[in-house]
GROMACS .gro file of N, CA, C and O in nm:
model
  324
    1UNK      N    1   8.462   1.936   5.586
    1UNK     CA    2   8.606   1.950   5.596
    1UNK      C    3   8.665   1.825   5.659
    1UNK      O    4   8.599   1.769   5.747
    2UNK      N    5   8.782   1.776   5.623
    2UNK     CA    6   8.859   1.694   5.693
    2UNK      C    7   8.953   1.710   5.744
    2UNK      O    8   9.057   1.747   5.690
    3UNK      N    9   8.927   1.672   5.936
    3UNK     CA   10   9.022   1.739   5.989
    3UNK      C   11   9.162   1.696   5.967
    3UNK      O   12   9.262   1.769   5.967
    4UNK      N   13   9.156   1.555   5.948
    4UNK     CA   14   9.292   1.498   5.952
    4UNK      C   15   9.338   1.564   5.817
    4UNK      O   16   9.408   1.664   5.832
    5UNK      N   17   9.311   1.526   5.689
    5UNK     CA   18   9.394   1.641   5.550
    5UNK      C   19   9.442   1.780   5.631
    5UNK      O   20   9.559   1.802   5.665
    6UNK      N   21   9.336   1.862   5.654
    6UNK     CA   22   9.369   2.001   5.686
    6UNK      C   23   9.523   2.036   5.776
    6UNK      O   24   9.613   2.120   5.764
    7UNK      N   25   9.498   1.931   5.865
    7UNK     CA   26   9.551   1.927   5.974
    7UNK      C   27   9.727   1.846   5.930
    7UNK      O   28   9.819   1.896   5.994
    8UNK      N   29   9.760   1.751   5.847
    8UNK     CA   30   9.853   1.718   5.762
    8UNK      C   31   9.916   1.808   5.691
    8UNK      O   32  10.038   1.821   5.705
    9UNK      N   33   9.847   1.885   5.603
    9UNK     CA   34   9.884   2.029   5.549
    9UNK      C   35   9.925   2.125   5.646
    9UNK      O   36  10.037   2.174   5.653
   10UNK      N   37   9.875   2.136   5.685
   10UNK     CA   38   9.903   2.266   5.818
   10UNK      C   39  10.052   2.232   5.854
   10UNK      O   40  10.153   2.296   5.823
   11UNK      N   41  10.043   2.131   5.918
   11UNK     CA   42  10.204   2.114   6.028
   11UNK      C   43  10.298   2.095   5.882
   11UNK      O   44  10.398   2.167   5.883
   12UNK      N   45  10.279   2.004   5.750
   12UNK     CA   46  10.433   1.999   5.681
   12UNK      C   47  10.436   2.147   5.646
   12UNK      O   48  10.542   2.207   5.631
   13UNK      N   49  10.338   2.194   5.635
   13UNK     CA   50  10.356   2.348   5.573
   13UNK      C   51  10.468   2.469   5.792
   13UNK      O   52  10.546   2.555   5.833
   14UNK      N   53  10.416   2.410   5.810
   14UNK     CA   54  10.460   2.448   5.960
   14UNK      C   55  10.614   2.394   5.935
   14UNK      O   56  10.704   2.479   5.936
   15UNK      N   57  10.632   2.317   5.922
   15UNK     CA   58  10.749   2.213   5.950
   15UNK      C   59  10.854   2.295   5.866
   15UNK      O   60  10.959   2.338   5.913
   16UNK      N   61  10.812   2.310   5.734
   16UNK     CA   62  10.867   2.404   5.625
   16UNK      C   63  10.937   2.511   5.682
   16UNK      O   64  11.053   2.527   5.717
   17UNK      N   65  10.806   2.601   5.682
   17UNK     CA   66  10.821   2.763   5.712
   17UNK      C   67  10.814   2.847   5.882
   17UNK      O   68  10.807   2.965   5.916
   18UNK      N   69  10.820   2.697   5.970
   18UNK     CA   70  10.830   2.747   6.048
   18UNK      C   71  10.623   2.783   6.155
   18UNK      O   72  10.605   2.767   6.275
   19UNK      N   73  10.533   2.822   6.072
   19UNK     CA   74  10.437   2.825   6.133
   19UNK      C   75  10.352   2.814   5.988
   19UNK      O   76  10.402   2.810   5.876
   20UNK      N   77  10.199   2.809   6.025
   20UNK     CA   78  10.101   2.790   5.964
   20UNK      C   79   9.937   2.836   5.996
   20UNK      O   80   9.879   2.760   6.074
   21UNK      N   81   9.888   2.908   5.964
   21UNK     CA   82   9.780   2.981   5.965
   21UNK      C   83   9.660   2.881   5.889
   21UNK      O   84   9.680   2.790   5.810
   22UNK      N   85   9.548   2.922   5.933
   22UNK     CA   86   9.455   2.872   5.816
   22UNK      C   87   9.290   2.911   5.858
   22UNK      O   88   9.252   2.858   5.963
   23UNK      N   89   9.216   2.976   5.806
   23UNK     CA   90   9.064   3.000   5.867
   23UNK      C   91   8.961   2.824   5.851
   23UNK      O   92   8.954   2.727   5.775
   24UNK      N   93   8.902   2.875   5.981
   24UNK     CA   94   8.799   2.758   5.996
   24UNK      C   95   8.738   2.813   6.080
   24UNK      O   96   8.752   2.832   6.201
   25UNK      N   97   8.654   2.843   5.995
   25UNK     CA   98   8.522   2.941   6.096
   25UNK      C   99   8.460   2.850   6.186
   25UNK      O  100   8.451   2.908   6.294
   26UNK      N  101   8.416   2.743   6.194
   26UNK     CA  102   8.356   2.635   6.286
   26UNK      C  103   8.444   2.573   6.416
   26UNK      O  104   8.528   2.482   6.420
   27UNK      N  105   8.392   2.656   6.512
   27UNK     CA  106   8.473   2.612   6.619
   27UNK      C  107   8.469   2.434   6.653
   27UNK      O  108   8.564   2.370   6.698
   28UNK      N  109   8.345   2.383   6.619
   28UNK     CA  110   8.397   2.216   6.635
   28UNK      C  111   8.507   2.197   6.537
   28UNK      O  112   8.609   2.177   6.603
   29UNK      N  113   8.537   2.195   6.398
   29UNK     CA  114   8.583   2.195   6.307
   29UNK      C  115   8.765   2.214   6.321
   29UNK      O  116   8.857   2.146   6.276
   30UNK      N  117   8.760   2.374   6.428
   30UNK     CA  118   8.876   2.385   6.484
   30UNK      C  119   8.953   2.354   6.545
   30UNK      O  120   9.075   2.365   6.532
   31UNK      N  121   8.866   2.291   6.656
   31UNK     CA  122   8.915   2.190   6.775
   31UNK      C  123   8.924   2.070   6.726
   31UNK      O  124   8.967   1.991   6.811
   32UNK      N  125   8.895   2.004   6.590
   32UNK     CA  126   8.933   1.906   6.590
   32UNK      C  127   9.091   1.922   6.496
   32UNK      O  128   9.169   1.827   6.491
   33UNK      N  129   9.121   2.052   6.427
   33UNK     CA  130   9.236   2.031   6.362
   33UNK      C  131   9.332   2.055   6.451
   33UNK      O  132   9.449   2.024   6.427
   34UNK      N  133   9.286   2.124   6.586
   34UNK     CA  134   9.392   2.149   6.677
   34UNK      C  135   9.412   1.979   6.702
   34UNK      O  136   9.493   1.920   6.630
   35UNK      N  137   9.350   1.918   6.788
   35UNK     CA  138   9.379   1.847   6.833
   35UNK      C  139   9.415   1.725   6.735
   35UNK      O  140   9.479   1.631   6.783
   36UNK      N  141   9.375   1.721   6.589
   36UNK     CA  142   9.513   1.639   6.503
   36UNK      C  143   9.643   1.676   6.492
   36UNK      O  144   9.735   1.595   6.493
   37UNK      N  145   9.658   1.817   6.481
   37UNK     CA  146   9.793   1.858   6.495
   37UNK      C  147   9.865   1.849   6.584
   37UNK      O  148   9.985   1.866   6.559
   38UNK      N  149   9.830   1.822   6.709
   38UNK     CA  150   9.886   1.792   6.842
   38UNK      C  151   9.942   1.665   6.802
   38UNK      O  152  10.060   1.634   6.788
   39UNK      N  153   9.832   1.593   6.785
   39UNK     CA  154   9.865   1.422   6.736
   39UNK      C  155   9.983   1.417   6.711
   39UNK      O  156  10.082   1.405   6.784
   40UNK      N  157   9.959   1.435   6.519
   40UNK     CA  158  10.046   1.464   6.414
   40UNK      C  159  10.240   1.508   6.496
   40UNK      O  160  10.340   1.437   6.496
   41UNK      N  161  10.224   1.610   6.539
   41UNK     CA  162  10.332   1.698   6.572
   41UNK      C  163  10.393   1.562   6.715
   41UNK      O  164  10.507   1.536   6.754
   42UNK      N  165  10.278   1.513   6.752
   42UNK     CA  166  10.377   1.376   6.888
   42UNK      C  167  10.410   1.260   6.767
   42UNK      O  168  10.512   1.193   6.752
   43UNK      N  169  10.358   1.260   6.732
   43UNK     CA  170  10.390   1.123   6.611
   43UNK      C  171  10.515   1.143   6.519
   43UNK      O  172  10.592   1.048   6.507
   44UNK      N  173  10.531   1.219   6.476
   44UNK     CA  174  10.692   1.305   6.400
   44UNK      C  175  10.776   1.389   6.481
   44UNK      O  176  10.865   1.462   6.437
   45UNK      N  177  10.737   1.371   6.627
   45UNK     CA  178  10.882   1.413   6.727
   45UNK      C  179  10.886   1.540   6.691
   45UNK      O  180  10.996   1.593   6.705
   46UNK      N  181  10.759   1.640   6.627
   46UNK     CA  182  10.727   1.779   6.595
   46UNK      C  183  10.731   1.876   6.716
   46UNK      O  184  10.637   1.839   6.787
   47UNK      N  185  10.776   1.954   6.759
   47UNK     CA  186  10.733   2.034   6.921
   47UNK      C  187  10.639   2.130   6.840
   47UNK      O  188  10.675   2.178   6.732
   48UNK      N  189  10.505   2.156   6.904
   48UNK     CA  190  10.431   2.278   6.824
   48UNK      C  191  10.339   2.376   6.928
   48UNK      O  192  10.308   2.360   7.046
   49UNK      N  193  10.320   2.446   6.863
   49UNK     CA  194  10.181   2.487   6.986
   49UNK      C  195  10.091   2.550   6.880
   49UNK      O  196  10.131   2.605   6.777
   50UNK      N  197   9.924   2.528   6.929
   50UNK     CA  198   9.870   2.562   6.826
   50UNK      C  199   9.790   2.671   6.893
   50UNK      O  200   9.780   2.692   7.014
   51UNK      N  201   9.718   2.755   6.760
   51UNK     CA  202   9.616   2.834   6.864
   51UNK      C  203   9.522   2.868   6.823
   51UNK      O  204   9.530   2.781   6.736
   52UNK      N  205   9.406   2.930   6.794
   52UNK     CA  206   9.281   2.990   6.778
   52UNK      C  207   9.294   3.159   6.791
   52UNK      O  208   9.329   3.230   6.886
   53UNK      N  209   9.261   3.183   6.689
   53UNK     CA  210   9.263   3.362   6.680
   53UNK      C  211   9.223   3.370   6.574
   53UNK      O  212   9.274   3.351   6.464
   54UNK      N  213   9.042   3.425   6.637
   54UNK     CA  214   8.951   3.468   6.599
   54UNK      C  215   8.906   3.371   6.484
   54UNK      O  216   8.906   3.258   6.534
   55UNK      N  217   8.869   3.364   6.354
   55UNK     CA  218   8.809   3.189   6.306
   55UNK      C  219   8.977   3.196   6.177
   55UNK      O  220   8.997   3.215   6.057
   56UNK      N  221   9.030   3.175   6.259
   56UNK     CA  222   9.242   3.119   6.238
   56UNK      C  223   9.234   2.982   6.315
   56UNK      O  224   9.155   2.951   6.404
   57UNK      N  225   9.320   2.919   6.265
   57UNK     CA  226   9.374   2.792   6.383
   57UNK      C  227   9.526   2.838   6.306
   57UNK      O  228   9.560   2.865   6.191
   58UNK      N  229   9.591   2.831   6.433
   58UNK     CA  230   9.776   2.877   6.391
   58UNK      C  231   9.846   2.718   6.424
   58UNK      O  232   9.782   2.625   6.474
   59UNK      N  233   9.940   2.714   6.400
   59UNK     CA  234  10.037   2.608   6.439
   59UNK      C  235  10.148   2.661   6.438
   59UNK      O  236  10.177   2.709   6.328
   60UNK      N  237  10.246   2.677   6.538
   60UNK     CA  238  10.383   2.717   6.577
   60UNK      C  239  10.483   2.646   6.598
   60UNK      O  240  10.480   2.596   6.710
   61UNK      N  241  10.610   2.610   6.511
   61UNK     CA  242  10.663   2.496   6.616
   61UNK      C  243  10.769   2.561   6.661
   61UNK      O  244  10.826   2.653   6.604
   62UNK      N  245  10.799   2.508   6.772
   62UNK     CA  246  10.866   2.603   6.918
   62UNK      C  247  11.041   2.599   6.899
   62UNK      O  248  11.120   2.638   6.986
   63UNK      N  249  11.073   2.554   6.789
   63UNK     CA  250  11.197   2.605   6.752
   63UNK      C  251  11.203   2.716   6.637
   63UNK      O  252  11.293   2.745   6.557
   64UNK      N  253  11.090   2.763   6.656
   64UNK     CA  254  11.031   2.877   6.511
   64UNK      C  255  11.178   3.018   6.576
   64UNK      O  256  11.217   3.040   6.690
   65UNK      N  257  11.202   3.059   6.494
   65UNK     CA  258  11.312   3.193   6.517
   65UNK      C  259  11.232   3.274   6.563
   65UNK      O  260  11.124   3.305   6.513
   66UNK      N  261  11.288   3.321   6.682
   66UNK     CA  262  11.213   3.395   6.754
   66UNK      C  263  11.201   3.570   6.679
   66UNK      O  264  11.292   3.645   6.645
   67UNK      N  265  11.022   3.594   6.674
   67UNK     CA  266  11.018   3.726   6.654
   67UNK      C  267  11.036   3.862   6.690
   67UNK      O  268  11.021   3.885   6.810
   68UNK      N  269  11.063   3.953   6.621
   68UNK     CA  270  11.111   4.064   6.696
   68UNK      C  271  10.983   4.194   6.678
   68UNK      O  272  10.996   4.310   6.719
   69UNK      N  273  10.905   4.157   6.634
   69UNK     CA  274  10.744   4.255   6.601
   69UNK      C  275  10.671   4.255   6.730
   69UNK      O  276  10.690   4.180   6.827
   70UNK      N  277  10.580   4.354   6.716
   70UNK     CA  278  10.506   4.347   6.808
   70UNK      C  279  10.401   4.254   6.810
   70UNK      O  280  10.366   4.164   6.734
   71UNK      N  281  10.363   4.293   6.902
   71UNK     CA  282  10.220   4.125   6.891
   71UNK      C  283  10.100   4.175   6.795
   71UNK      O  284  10.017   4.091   6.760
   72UNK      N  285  10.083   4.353   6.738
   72UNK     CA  286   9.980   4.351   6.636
   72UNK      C  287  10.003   4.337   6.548
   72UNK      O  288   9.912   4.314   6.468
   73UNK      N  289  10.157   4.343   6.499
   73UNK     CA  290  10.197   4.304   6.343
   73UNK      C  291  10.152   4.182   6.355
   73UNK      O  292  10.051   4.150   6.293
   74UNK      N  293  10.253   4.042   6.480
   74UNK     CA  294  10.268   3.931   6.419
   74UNK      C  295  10.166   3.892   6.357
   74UNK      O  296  10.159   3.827   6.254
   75UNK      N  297  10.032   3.961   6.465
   75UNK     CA  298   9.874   3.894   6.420
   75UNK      C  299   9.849   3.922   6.311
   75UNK      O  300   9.759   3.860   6.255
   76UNK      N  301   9.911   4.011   6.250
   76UNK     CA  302   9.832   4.036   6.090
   76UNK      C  303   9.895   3.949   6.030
   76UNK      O  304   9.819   3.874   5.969
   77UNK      N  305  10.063   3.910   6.014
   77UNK     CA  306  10.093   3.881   5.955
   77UNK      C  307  10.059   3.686   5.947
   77UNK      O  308  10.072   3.603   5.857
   78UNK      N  309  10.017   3.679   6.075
   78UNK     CA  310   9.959   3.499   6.063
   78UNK      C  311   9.826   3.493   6.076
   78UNK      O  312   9.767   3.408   6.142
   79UNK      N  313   9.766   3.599   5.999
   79UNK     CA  314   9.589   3.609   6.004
   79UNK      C  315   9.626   3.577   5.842
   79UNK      O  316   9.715   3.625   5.771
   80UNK      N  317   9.521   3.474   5.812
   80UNK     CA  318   9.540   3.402   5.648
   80UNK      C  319   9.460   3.534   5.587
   80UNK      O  320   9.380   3.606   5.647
   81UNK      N  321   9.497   3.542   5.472
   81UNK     CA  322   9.459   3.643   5.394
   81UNK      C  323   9.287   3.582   5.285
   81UNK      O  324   9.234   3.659   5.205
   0.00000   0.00000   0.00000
């Protein structure tokens, strides 16, 4: 896998819609798309926060409209299908 592609995809798709989901079962693998997206997101003046849930890496960016679900919907609904 390549973290930097994955990790490019992720945030314009974030940037878009607001957040971005994606499985990567390999926790090295994960930590490295987190930490391009961090990059990525300081380099385009992006605010984001990313996260890990369960083999997910999420990306959020912090002007996302705030949700009104509970925290077991949101998870289903940003667990990639």
């Amino acid at each position: 896998m390549d973290a930097r592609r994955t990790a490019v995809e992720m945030l314009d798709i974030a940037i878009r819609d607001e957040q971005c989901a994606r499985r990567i079962a390999a926790e090295d693998e994960a930590a490295l798309v987190r930490l391009e997206l961090r990059r990525l997101g300081r380099r385009n003046g992006v605010r984001i926060r990313t996260a890990r849930m369960g083999d997910a890496v999420l990306v959020v960016r912090l002007d996302a409209a705030v949700r009104h679900e509970d925290a077991a919907t949101m998870r289903q609904e940003l667990t990639p299908a």
